Short mmCIF file of C-alpha atoms and ligand atoms in Angstrom, two decimals:
data_model
loop_
_atom_site.label_atom_id
_atom_site.label_comp_id
_atom_site.label_asym_id
_atom_site.label_seq_id
_atom_site.Cartn_x
_atom_site.Cartn_y
_atom_site.Cartn_z
CA MET O 99 -14.03 6.44 6.02
CA SER O 100 -16.94 7.28 7.76
CA GLU O 101 -17.75 6.53 11.13
CA LYS O 102 -21.67 6.67 10.88
CA TYR O 103 -23.96 4.01 8.99
CA TYR O 104 -27.85 3.60 8.61
CA ARG O 105 -28.34 -0.01 9.00
CA HIS O 106 -28.78 -3.06 11.03
CA THR O 107 -26.30 -5.19 9.17
CA LYS O 108 -23.40 -4.94 10.30
CA VAL O 109 -20.19 -6.93 10.92
CA ASP O 110 -18.62 -6.68 14.16
CA VAL O 111 -15.10 -7.20 14.33
CA ASP O 112 -12.98 -8.09 17.27
CA LEU O 113 -9.50 -6.43 17.08
CA GLU O 114 -7.92 -8.15 20.41
CA ALA O 115 -8.97 -11.32 19.57
CA LEU O 116 -6.75 -10.65 16.55
CA GLN O 117 -3.83 -9.21 19.25
CA HIS O 118 -4.69 -12.47 21.42
CA ASN O 119 -4.11 -15.26 18.01
CA TYR O 120 -1.36 -12.77 16.94
CA LYS O 121 0.88 -13.36 20.40
CA ALA O 122 -0.67 -17.29 20.34
CA ILE O 123 0.97 -18.09 16.96
CA GLN O 124 4.41 -15.80 17.41
CA TYR O 125 4.61 -17.52 21.21
CA LEU O 126 5.07 -21.19 19.48
CA HIS O 127 7.29 -19.17 17.19
CA PRO O 128 9.89 -17.23 18.99
CA ALA O 129 12.22 -16.27 17.41
CA LYS O 130 10.60 -15.99 13.71
CA THR O 131 9.10 -12.98 12.39
CA PHE O 132 5.60 -13.09 11.77
CA ILE O 133 4.05 -11.54 8.68
CA ALA O 134 0.79 -10.67 8.72
CA VAL O 135 -1.33 -11.83 5.05
CA ILE O 136 -3.75 -8.72 5.04
CA LYS O 137 -4.41 -9.45 0.96
CA ALA O 138 -7.89 -9.16 0.10
CA ASN O 139 -8.54 -6.49 2.28
CA ALA O 140 -6.87 -8.46 5.56
CA TYR O 141 -9.76 -11.19 4.13
CA GLY O 142 -12.71 -8.83 4.29
CA LEU O 143 -12.03 -7.18 7.92
CA GLY O 144 -10.65 -4.09 6.22
CA SER O 145 -6.72 -3.73 5.53
CA VAL O 146 -6.17 -0.72 6.74
CA THR O 147 -7.10 -0.81 10.06
CA VAL O 148 -6.12 -4.03 10.38
CA ALA O 149 -2.05 -2.85 9.22
CA GLU O 150 -2.48 0.24 11.21
CA TYR O 151 -3.41 -2.05 14.61
CA MET O 152 -1.17 -4.77 14.11
CA SER O 153 1.68 -2.05 13.94
CA GLU O 154 0.52 -0.32 17.13
CA ILE O 155 1.13 -4.03 18.62
CA GLY O 156 4.77 -4.75 17.24
CA VAL O 157 4.28 -6.40 13.98
CA GLU O 158 6.63 -4.91 11.22
CA PHE O 159 6.18 -7.30 8.05
CA PHE O 160 2.91 -7.40 5.85
CA ALA O 161 2.05 -9.25 2.84
CA VAL O 162 -0.22 -8.77 0.42
CA ALA O 163 -1.21 -10.25 -2.86
CA THR O 164 -1.03 -7.46 -5.37
CA LEU O 165 0.44 -4.55 -6.13
CA ASP O 166 -2.17 -2.60 -6.15
CA GLU O 167 -3.48 -3.79 -2.53
CA ALA O 168 0.25 -2.93 -1.51
CA ILE O 169 0.36 0.58 -2.37
CA GLU O 170 -3.42 1.17 -0.82
CA LEU O 171 -1.65 0.17 2.34
CA ARG O 172 1.43 3.34 1.54
CA MET O 173 -1.31 5.45 0.41
CA HIS O 174 -2.82 4.96 4.00
CA GLY O 175 0.39 5.79 6.01
CA ILE O 176 0.94 2.50 6.96
CA ARG O 177 5.35 2.60 6.85
CA GLU O 178 6.06 -1.12 7.92
CA LYS O 179 7.47 -3.68 5.26
CA ILE O 180 5.25 -4.86 2.53
CA LEU O 181 5.45 -8.06 0.09
CA VAL O 182 3.78 -8.89 -2.75
CA MET O 183 3.14 -12.61 -2.95
CA GLY O 184 2.09 -12.40 -6.52
CA VAL O 185 3.85 -12.05 -9.43
CA ILE O 186 3.80 -8.57 -10.62
CA ARG O 187 4.13 -7.40 -14.07
CA PRO O 188 7.73 -6.87 -15.04
CA GLU O 189 7.32 -3.11 -15.88
CA ASP O 190 5.40 -2.26 -12.80
CA ILE O 191 8.51 -2.64 -11.28
CA ASN O 192 9.24 1.26 -10.88
CA LYS O 193 6.15 1.37 -8.94
CA ALA O 194 7.46 -0.76 -5.99
CA ILE O 195 10.40 0.89 -5.73
CA GLN O 196 9.00 3.84 -5.66
CA HIS O 197 6.47 2.49 -2.80
CA ARG O 198 9.26 0.31 -1.03
CA ILE O 199 7.61 -2.67 -1.49
CA ALA O 200 9.81 -6.24 -1.66
CA VAL O 201 8.42 -8.19 -4.98
CA THR O 202 8.57 -12.62 -5.47
CA ALA O 203 10.57 -13.42 -8.22
CA PRO O 204 8.74 -16.68 -9.86
CA ASN O 205 11.35 -17.32 -12.22
CA LEU O 206 14.71 -15.74 -13.96
CA GLU O 207 13.16 -14.84 -17.00
CA TRP O 208 10.88 -12.71 -14.74
CA ILE O 209 14.17 -11.08 -13.10
CA THR O 210 15.98 -10.38 -16.48
CA SER O 211 12.90 -8.85 -17.74
CA ALA O 212 12.45 -6.82 -14.62
CA LYS O 213 15.98 -5.02 -14.17
CA SER O 214 15.20 -4.14 -17.95
CA HIS O 215 12.37 -2.12 -16.83
CA VAL O 216 14.24 0.00 -13.74
CA LYS O 217 14.43 3.67 -14.48
CA GLU O 218 17.55 5.61 -12.73
CA LYS O 219 14.22 8.19 -12.04
CA TYR O 220 14.14 6.25 -8.51
CA ASP O 221 17.43 6.45 -7.06
CA LYS O 222 16.26 3.08 -4.50
CA GLU O 223 16.78 -0.51 -3.98
CA VAL O 224 14.02 -3.37 -4.28
CA TRP O 225 13.93 -6.32 -2.23
CA VAL O 226 13.50 -9.62 -3.87
CA HIS O 227 11.77 -12.79 -2.38
CA ILE O 228 12.83 -15.87 -4.81
CA LYS O 229 9.86 -18.50 -4.69
CA VAL O 230 10.47 -21.95 -5.19
CA ASN O 231 7.85 -24.85 -6.01
CA SER O 232 7.85 -27.22 -3.49
CA GLY O 233 5.35 -29.11 -4.71
CA MET O 234 1.58 -26.73 -5.55
CA ASN O 235 2.79 -26.51 -9.02
CA ARG O 236 1.37 -22.88 -8.54
CA LEU O 237 4.07 -20.39 -8.63
CA GLY O 238 8.16 -20.38 -8.71
CA THR O 239 10.39 -22.69 -9.81
CA SER O 240 11.89 -25.89 -7.96
CA ASP O 241 15.38 -25.80 -10.63
CA THR O 242 18.19 -25.22 -7.70
CA ASP O 243 20.55 -24.28 -11.15
CA GLU O 244 17.77 -21.64 -12.25
CA ILE O 245 17.45 -20.62 -8.25
CA SER O 246 21.76 -20.01 -8.61
CA ARG O 247 21.48 -17.80 -11.21
CA MET O 248 18.39 -15.82 -10.32
CA ILE O 249 20.82 -14.91 -6.82
CA GLU O 250 23.82 -14.29 -9.25
CA GLU O 251 21.45 -11.97 -11.34
CA ILE O 252 19.71 -10.11 -8.12
CA GLU O 253 23.23 -9.59 -6.72
CA SER O 254 25.06 -8.66 -9.59
CA PHE O 255 22.52 -5.63 -9.50
CA ASP O 256 22.78 -2.96 -7.22
CA ARG O 257 19.26 -1.80 -7.21
CA PHE O 258 17.88 -5.30 -6.62
CA ILE O 259 18.59 -7.09 -3.25
CA TYR O 260 18.44 -10.79 -2.43
CA GLU O 261 15.96 -10.69 0.67
CA GLY O 262 14.07 -13.85 0.48
CA ILE O 263 13.54 -17.50 -0.62
CA PHE O 264 9.69 -18.95 0.31
CA SER O 265 7.35 -21.53 -0.72
CA HIS O 266 3.88 -22.27 0.01
CA PHE O 267 2.29 -25.42 1.31
CA SER O 268 -0.34 -26.98 -1.12
CA SER O 269 -1.67 -29.56 1.68
CA ALA O 270 -0.51 -28.21 5.62
CA ASP O 271 -4.27 -28.74 6.34
CA VAL O 272 -4.49 -32.52 5.99
CA ASP O 273 -3.50 -35.42 7.34
CA SER O 274 -1.50 -36.96 4.97
CA ALA O 275 2.87 -37.09 4.71
CA VAL O 276 1.91 -34.54 1.58
CA ASN O 277 3.35 -31.30 4.13
CA ASP O 278 6.73 -33.47 5.03
CA ARG O 279 7.39 -34.24 1.96
CA GLU O 280 6.83 -30.85 0.25
CA TYR O 281 8.84 -29.12 3.52
CA SER O 282 11.84 -31.56 2.78
CA LYS O 283 12.02 -30.37 -0.84
CA PHE O 284 11.79 -27.12 0.18
CA LYS O 285 14.76 -27.75 2.64
CA GLU O 286 16.79 -29.35 0.17
CA ILE O 287 16.52 -26.78 -2.50
CA THR O 288 16.92 -23.68 0.02
CA GLY O 289 19.44 -25.53 1.50
CA LYS O 290 21.96 -25.69 -2.02
CA VAL O 291 21.75 -22.23 -2.33
CA ARG O 292 22.97 -18.97 -0.20
CA ARG O 293 20.89 -18.11 2.68
CA PRO O 294 18.74 -14.77 2.72
CA GLU O 295 17.43 -12.74 5.73
CA TYR O 296 13.99 -14.74 5.74
CA VAL O 297 13.20 -18.18 4.50
CA HIS O 298 9.71 -18.74 5.00
CA ILE O 299 7.06 -21.26 4.04
CA GLN O 300 4.62 -21.52 6.73
CA ASN O 301 1.09 -20.16 6.36
CA SER O 302 -1.72 -20.75 8.97
CA PRO O 303 -2.18 -24.60 9.44
CA GLY O 304 1.98 -24.79 8.46
CA ALA O 305 2.48 -22.94 11.27
CA LEU O 306 0.13 -24.73 13.58
CA ARG O 307 1.83 -28.10 12.86
CA VAL O 308 5.15 -27.33 11.75
CA VAL O 309 7.24 -26.36 14.89
CA ASP O 310 11.07 -26.11 14.55
CA ASP O 311 13.48 -23.05 13.58
CA TYR O 312 14.52 -23.88 9.81
CA CYS O 313 12.69 -20.68 8.62
CA ASP O 314 12.93 -17.61 9.57
CA ALA O 315 9.51 -16.17 8.57
CA LEU O 316 6.04 -17.30 8.93
CA ARG O 317 2.83 -15.91 6.99
CA VAL O 318 -0.06 -15.67 8.93
CA GLY O 319 -3.70 -15.12 7.60
CA ILE O 320 -7.03 -16.78 8.46
CA SER O 321 -5.65 -17.78 11.88
CA LEU O 322 -4.70 -14.56 12.81
CA TYR O 323 -8.36 -13.58 12.21
CA GLY O 324 -9.45 -16.79 14.72
CA TYR O 325 -9.90 -19.51 12.03
CA TYR O 326 -8.07 -22.78 11.97
CA THR O 327 -8.38 -24.42 8.60
CA SER O 328 -9.44 -27.74 8.79
CA PRO O 329 -10.70 -30.37 12.03
CA PHE O 330 -7.50 -32.23 11.95
CA ILE O 331 -5.71 -29.06 12.93
CA LYS O 332 -7.80 -27.99 15.43
CA ASP O 333 -6.92 -31.14 17.03
CA ILE O 334 -3.18 -31.30 16.30
CA SER O 335 -3.04 -27.21 17.51
CA ARG O 336 -1.96 -25.99 20.93
CA VAL O 337 -3.24 -22.78 20.03
CA GLU O 338 -6.22 -21.59 21.19
CA LEU O 339 -7.42 -19.45 18.20
CA LYS O 340 -10.66 -16.75 18.78
CA PRO O 341 -12.47 -15.74 16.09
CA SER O 342 -12.93 -12.27 15.11
CA VAL O 343 -16.08 -11.70 13.57
CA LYS O 344 -19.43 -11.53 14.71
CA LEU O 345 -22.26 -10.84 11.27
CA SER O 346 -25.91 -10.20 12.43
CA THR O 347 -28.96 -8.13 11.81
CA LYS O 348 -32.20 -6.86 13.17
CA VAL O 349 -35.85 -8.03 11.65
CA MET O 350 -36.79 -5.12 9.45
CA ASP O 351 -40.37 -6.39 8.99
CA MET O 352 -43.18 -8.90 9.95
CA HIS O 353 -45.70 -11.04 7.80
CA VAL O 354 -47.66 -14.29 8.80
CA LEU O 355 -47.58 -17.29 6.23
CA ASN O 356 -51.32 -18.35 6.19
CA GLU O 357 -51.06 -22.29 4.97
CA GLY O 358 -50.60 -22.52 1.52
CA GLU O 359 -49.20 -19.09 1.04
CA GLY O 360 -46.06 -19.00 -1.00
CA LEU O 361 -43.12 -16.70 0.50
CA SER O 362 -39.95 -14.87 -2.12
CA TYR O 363 -38.99 -15.15 -5.37
CA GLY O 364 -40.95 -17.91 -7.26
CA LEU O 365 -43.16 -18.10 -4.26
CA GLU O 366 -41.21 -22.09 -3.79
CA TYR O 367 -41.61 -21.97 0.00
CA GLU O 368 -44.81 -22.80 0.80
CA ALA O 369 -46.18 -23.09 4.32
CA VAL O 370 -47.60 -26.05 4.98
CA GLN O 371 -49.61 -24.40 8.65
CA ASP O 372 -49.71 -20.61 9.75
CA GLU O 373 -46.65 -19.60 9.93
CA LYS O 374 -44.78 -16.28 11.13
CA ILE O 375 -42.35 -15.06 9.14
CA ALA O 376 -39.18 -11.93 10.01
CA THR O 377 -37.57 -10.27 6.73
CA LEU O 378 -33.90 -9.66 7.47
CA PRO O 379 -32.39 -6.64 5.56
CA ILE O 380 -29.15 -9.04 4.27
CA GLY O 381 -29.07 -10.45 0.77
CA TYR O 382 -26.78 -11.83 -1.23
CA ALA O 383 -25.08 -8.44 -2.19
CA ASP O 384 -24.15 -8.92 1.65
CA GLY O 385 -22.60 -11.69 1.19
CA LEU O 386 -24.71 -14.37 1.88
CA SER O 387 -25.23 -16.50 -0.40
CA ARG O 388 -28.30 -17.77 -2.55
CA SER O 389 -27.17 -21.26 -1.47
CA MET O 390 -27.96 -20.45 2.10
CA THR O 391 -31.60 -21.01 1.75
CA GLY O 392 -32.49 -23.79 4.50
CA TYR O 393 -29.62 -22.40 7.21
CA ARG O 394 -30.59 -22.09 10.47
CA VAL O 395 -29.75 -18.07 11.96
CA LYS O 396 -29.89 -17.18 15.87
CA LEU O 397 -32.21 -15.23 17.62
CA GLU O 398 -30.95 -13.47 20.78
CA ASP O 399 -32.85 -15.95 23.13
CA GLY O 400 -31.20 -18.79 20.96
CA THR O 401 -34.34 -19.43 19.03
CA GLU O 402 -32.76 -21.50 15.61
CA CYS O 403 -34.84 -20.55 12.47
CA LEU O 404 -34.43 -21.40 9.15
CA ILE O 405 -33.69 -19.43 5.98
CA ALA O 406 -36.94 -19.53 4.05
CA GLY O 407 -37.21 -19.20 0.22
CA LYS O 408 -35.10 -17.45 -2.59
CA ILE O 409 -32.41 -15.32 -0.62
CA CYS O 410 -32.90 -11.97 -2.70
CA MET O 411 -29.95 -9.13 -3.15
CA ASP O 412 -30.96 -7.29 -0.77
CA SER O 413 -32.70 -9.64 2.08
CA CYS O 414 -33.95 -12.84 3.24
CA MET O 415 -36.79 -14.62 4.89
CA ILE O 416 -36.65 -16.63 8.19
CA SER O 417 -39.42 -18.67 9.71
CA VAL O 418 -39.77 -17.53 13.57
CA PRO O 419 -41.44 -17.98 16.68
CA ASP O 420 -45.03 -16.20 17.60
CA ASP O 421 -43.39 -13.90 19.65
CA THR O 422 -40.58 -12.43 17.09
CA ALA O 423 -41.02 -8.49 16.72
CA VAL O 424 -39.65 -5.68 14.13
CA GLY O 425 -36.10 -4.57 15.81
CA ASP O 426 -34.97 -8.25 17.01
CA LYS O 427 -31.65 -8.94 16.43
CA VAL O 428 -30.62 -11.87 14.30
CA ILE O 429 -26.68 -13.78 14.29
CA ILE O 430 -25.86 -14.61 10.90
CA ILE O 431 -22.68 -15.74 11.63
CA SER O 432 -21.65 -16.14 15.67
CA ASN O 433 -17.77 -15.22 17.01
CA ASP O 434 -18.42 -18.43 19.25
CA THR O 435 -16.70 -21.59 17.78
CA TYR O 436 -18.93 -24.00 19.32
CA SER O 437 -22.15 -22.22 18.37
CA SER O 438 -24.41 -23.59 15.41
CA GLN O 439 -23.65 -20.21 13.52
CA SER O 440 -19.49 -20.36 13.93
CA MET O 441 -17.74 -19.20 10.66
CA GLU O 442 -17.01 -22.86 10.35
CA ALA O 443 -21.15 -24.32 9.83
CA TYR O 444 -21.89 -21.12 7.78
CA SER O 445 -19.04 -21.98 5.76
CA GLU O 446 -19.80 -25.94 5.65
CA TYR O 447 -23.41 -25.14 4.65
CA ALA O 448 -22.45 -22.61 2.39
CA GLY O 449 -20.09 -25.25 0.43
CA THR O 450 -16.85 -23.58 0.72
CA ILE O 451 -14.28 -22.57 3.82
CA SER O 452 -14.15 -19.74 6.23
CA TYR O 453 -11.70 -17.75 3.47
CA GLU O 454 -14.38 -17.08 0.94
CA SER O 455 -17.10 -16.49 3.66
CA LEU O 456 -14.63 -13.48 4.77
CA VAL O 457 -13.82 -11.99 1.65
CA ARG O 458 -17.37 -12.59 0.34
CA ILE O 459 -19.38 -10.29 2.94
CA SER O 460 -19.69 -6.85 0.97
CA ARG O 461 -18.37 -3.03 1.38
CA ARG O 462 -22.06 -2.85 2.20
CA VAL O 463 -21.28 -4.24 5.45
CA PRO O 464 -20.55 -1.72 7.63
CA ARG O 465 -17.68 -2.85 10.01
CA VAL O 466 -17.52 -2.09 13.36
CA TYR O 467 -14.20 -2.45 14.80
CA HIS O 468 -13.63 -3.62 19.38
CA ALA O 469 -10.83 -3.06 20.65
CA ALA O 470 -9.43 -1.24 23.72
CA GLY O 471 -9.86 2.71 23.15
CA ASN O 472 -9.68 1.56 19.96
CA GLY O 473 -12.95 1.16 18.55
CA HIS O 474 -14.63 2.90 15.57
CA VAL O 475 -16.36 2.66 12.67
CA ASN O 476 -15.57 1.85 9.01
CA ASN O 477 -18.25 2.57 6.27
CA GLU O 478 -16.93 2.08 3.23
CA VAL O 479 -20.22 3.16 1.37
CA LEU O 480 -20.14 6.76 3.03
CA LYS O 481 -16.81 7.08 2.45
C1 PLP Y 147 -2.78 -16.12 1.64
C2 PLP Y 147 -1.45 -16.66 1.40
C3 PLP Y 147 -0.60 -17.04 2.96
C4 PLP Y 147 -1.96 -17.02 3.85
O1 PLP Y 147 -2.09 -17.88 4.24
P1 PLP Y 147 -3.43 -18.52 5.57
O2 PLP Y 147 -3.71 -19.79 5.20
O3 PLP Y 147 -4.48 -17.70 5.11
O4 PLP Y 147 -2.58 -18.42 6.80
C5 PLP Y 147 0.52 -17.45 2.63
N1 PLP Y 147 1.27 -17.50 1.70
C6 PLP Y 147 0.36 -17.32 0.35
C7 PLP Y 147 1.59 -17.31 -0.38
C8 PLP Y 147 -0.31 -17.11 0.66
O5 PLP Y 147 -0.60 -16.64 -1.02
#
């Protein structure tokens, strides 16, 4: 990790916004364990920094998608509980044991296979969370006989601990009866088998819409970072989330485009009258997708400027007022929910969702963390 960086394009990450969001969601569910979902490098924000910060403010449980992500956290000194929500290869079970990581069991066959791979060398147990399929049809089983047999297999083996049973909502952010149906199915299935320490199904929209005490834990990702998953969830939610991310840059060069002249690759954008153009040091290799041509970024004085012409790998051009100069600040994604450069507006223009916009911000963009007494920079490129 380097504290240094030598470019104007950066992503500011407001760690205190994470604290605000964590506390607001935990307040709705005081009795539940908050599992902070920090897969995919904490949705692009930096999993080690987010884990360190969240553990300092009291979070004791993290979730990631892969065993490599979990080991990465351990190698950086994260000692809290970690669950891998994806299915690890049964032959890698010893790595999970070695690093004290909880794993997901999607079916009986996986458990049998993982058991057969356990070596004597690591004289420790592994925590197992059984995955229930409550309707999404992605992972897990809905067969209660199979689940009962899975529990027996776990409990009859001294190296396995039956710690959790969980599922995942397919449509928690949609205003329909699907979520209730899946939740009922989950309760029905889990009600028939022995209850472990952690029963969990709620993701961010699930945590914001379902407020009862059936579960013992929440798995919150996107809303920890300050985003609602749909206008519906925002409308019904009692929680005021604080966006944590701001993506900005500064003007790198200026040009005058005379009437009829073209701009960028292919010269497809043509000036209908003389026009001032500013070049920004951010391109699709930083995460600004080529589909963002036509999106309006914002100058510090509030002027909105169109991204004109093709977005390049390392830069893009915007049409600007006459008084714009090299060094002027430009907001690409604002941390203000109500701005036309909000994460939601940006993502909608990109034809995607905030999750994908976040993880697309590439390693070339330094992460600048803000927190009282805890501000620092991580530039992945200059490690
Ligand atoms: C990513 C993920 C989550 C977190 O979802 P958010 O909508 O970001 O809160 C929870 N559970 C599982 C299984 C996931 O894959």
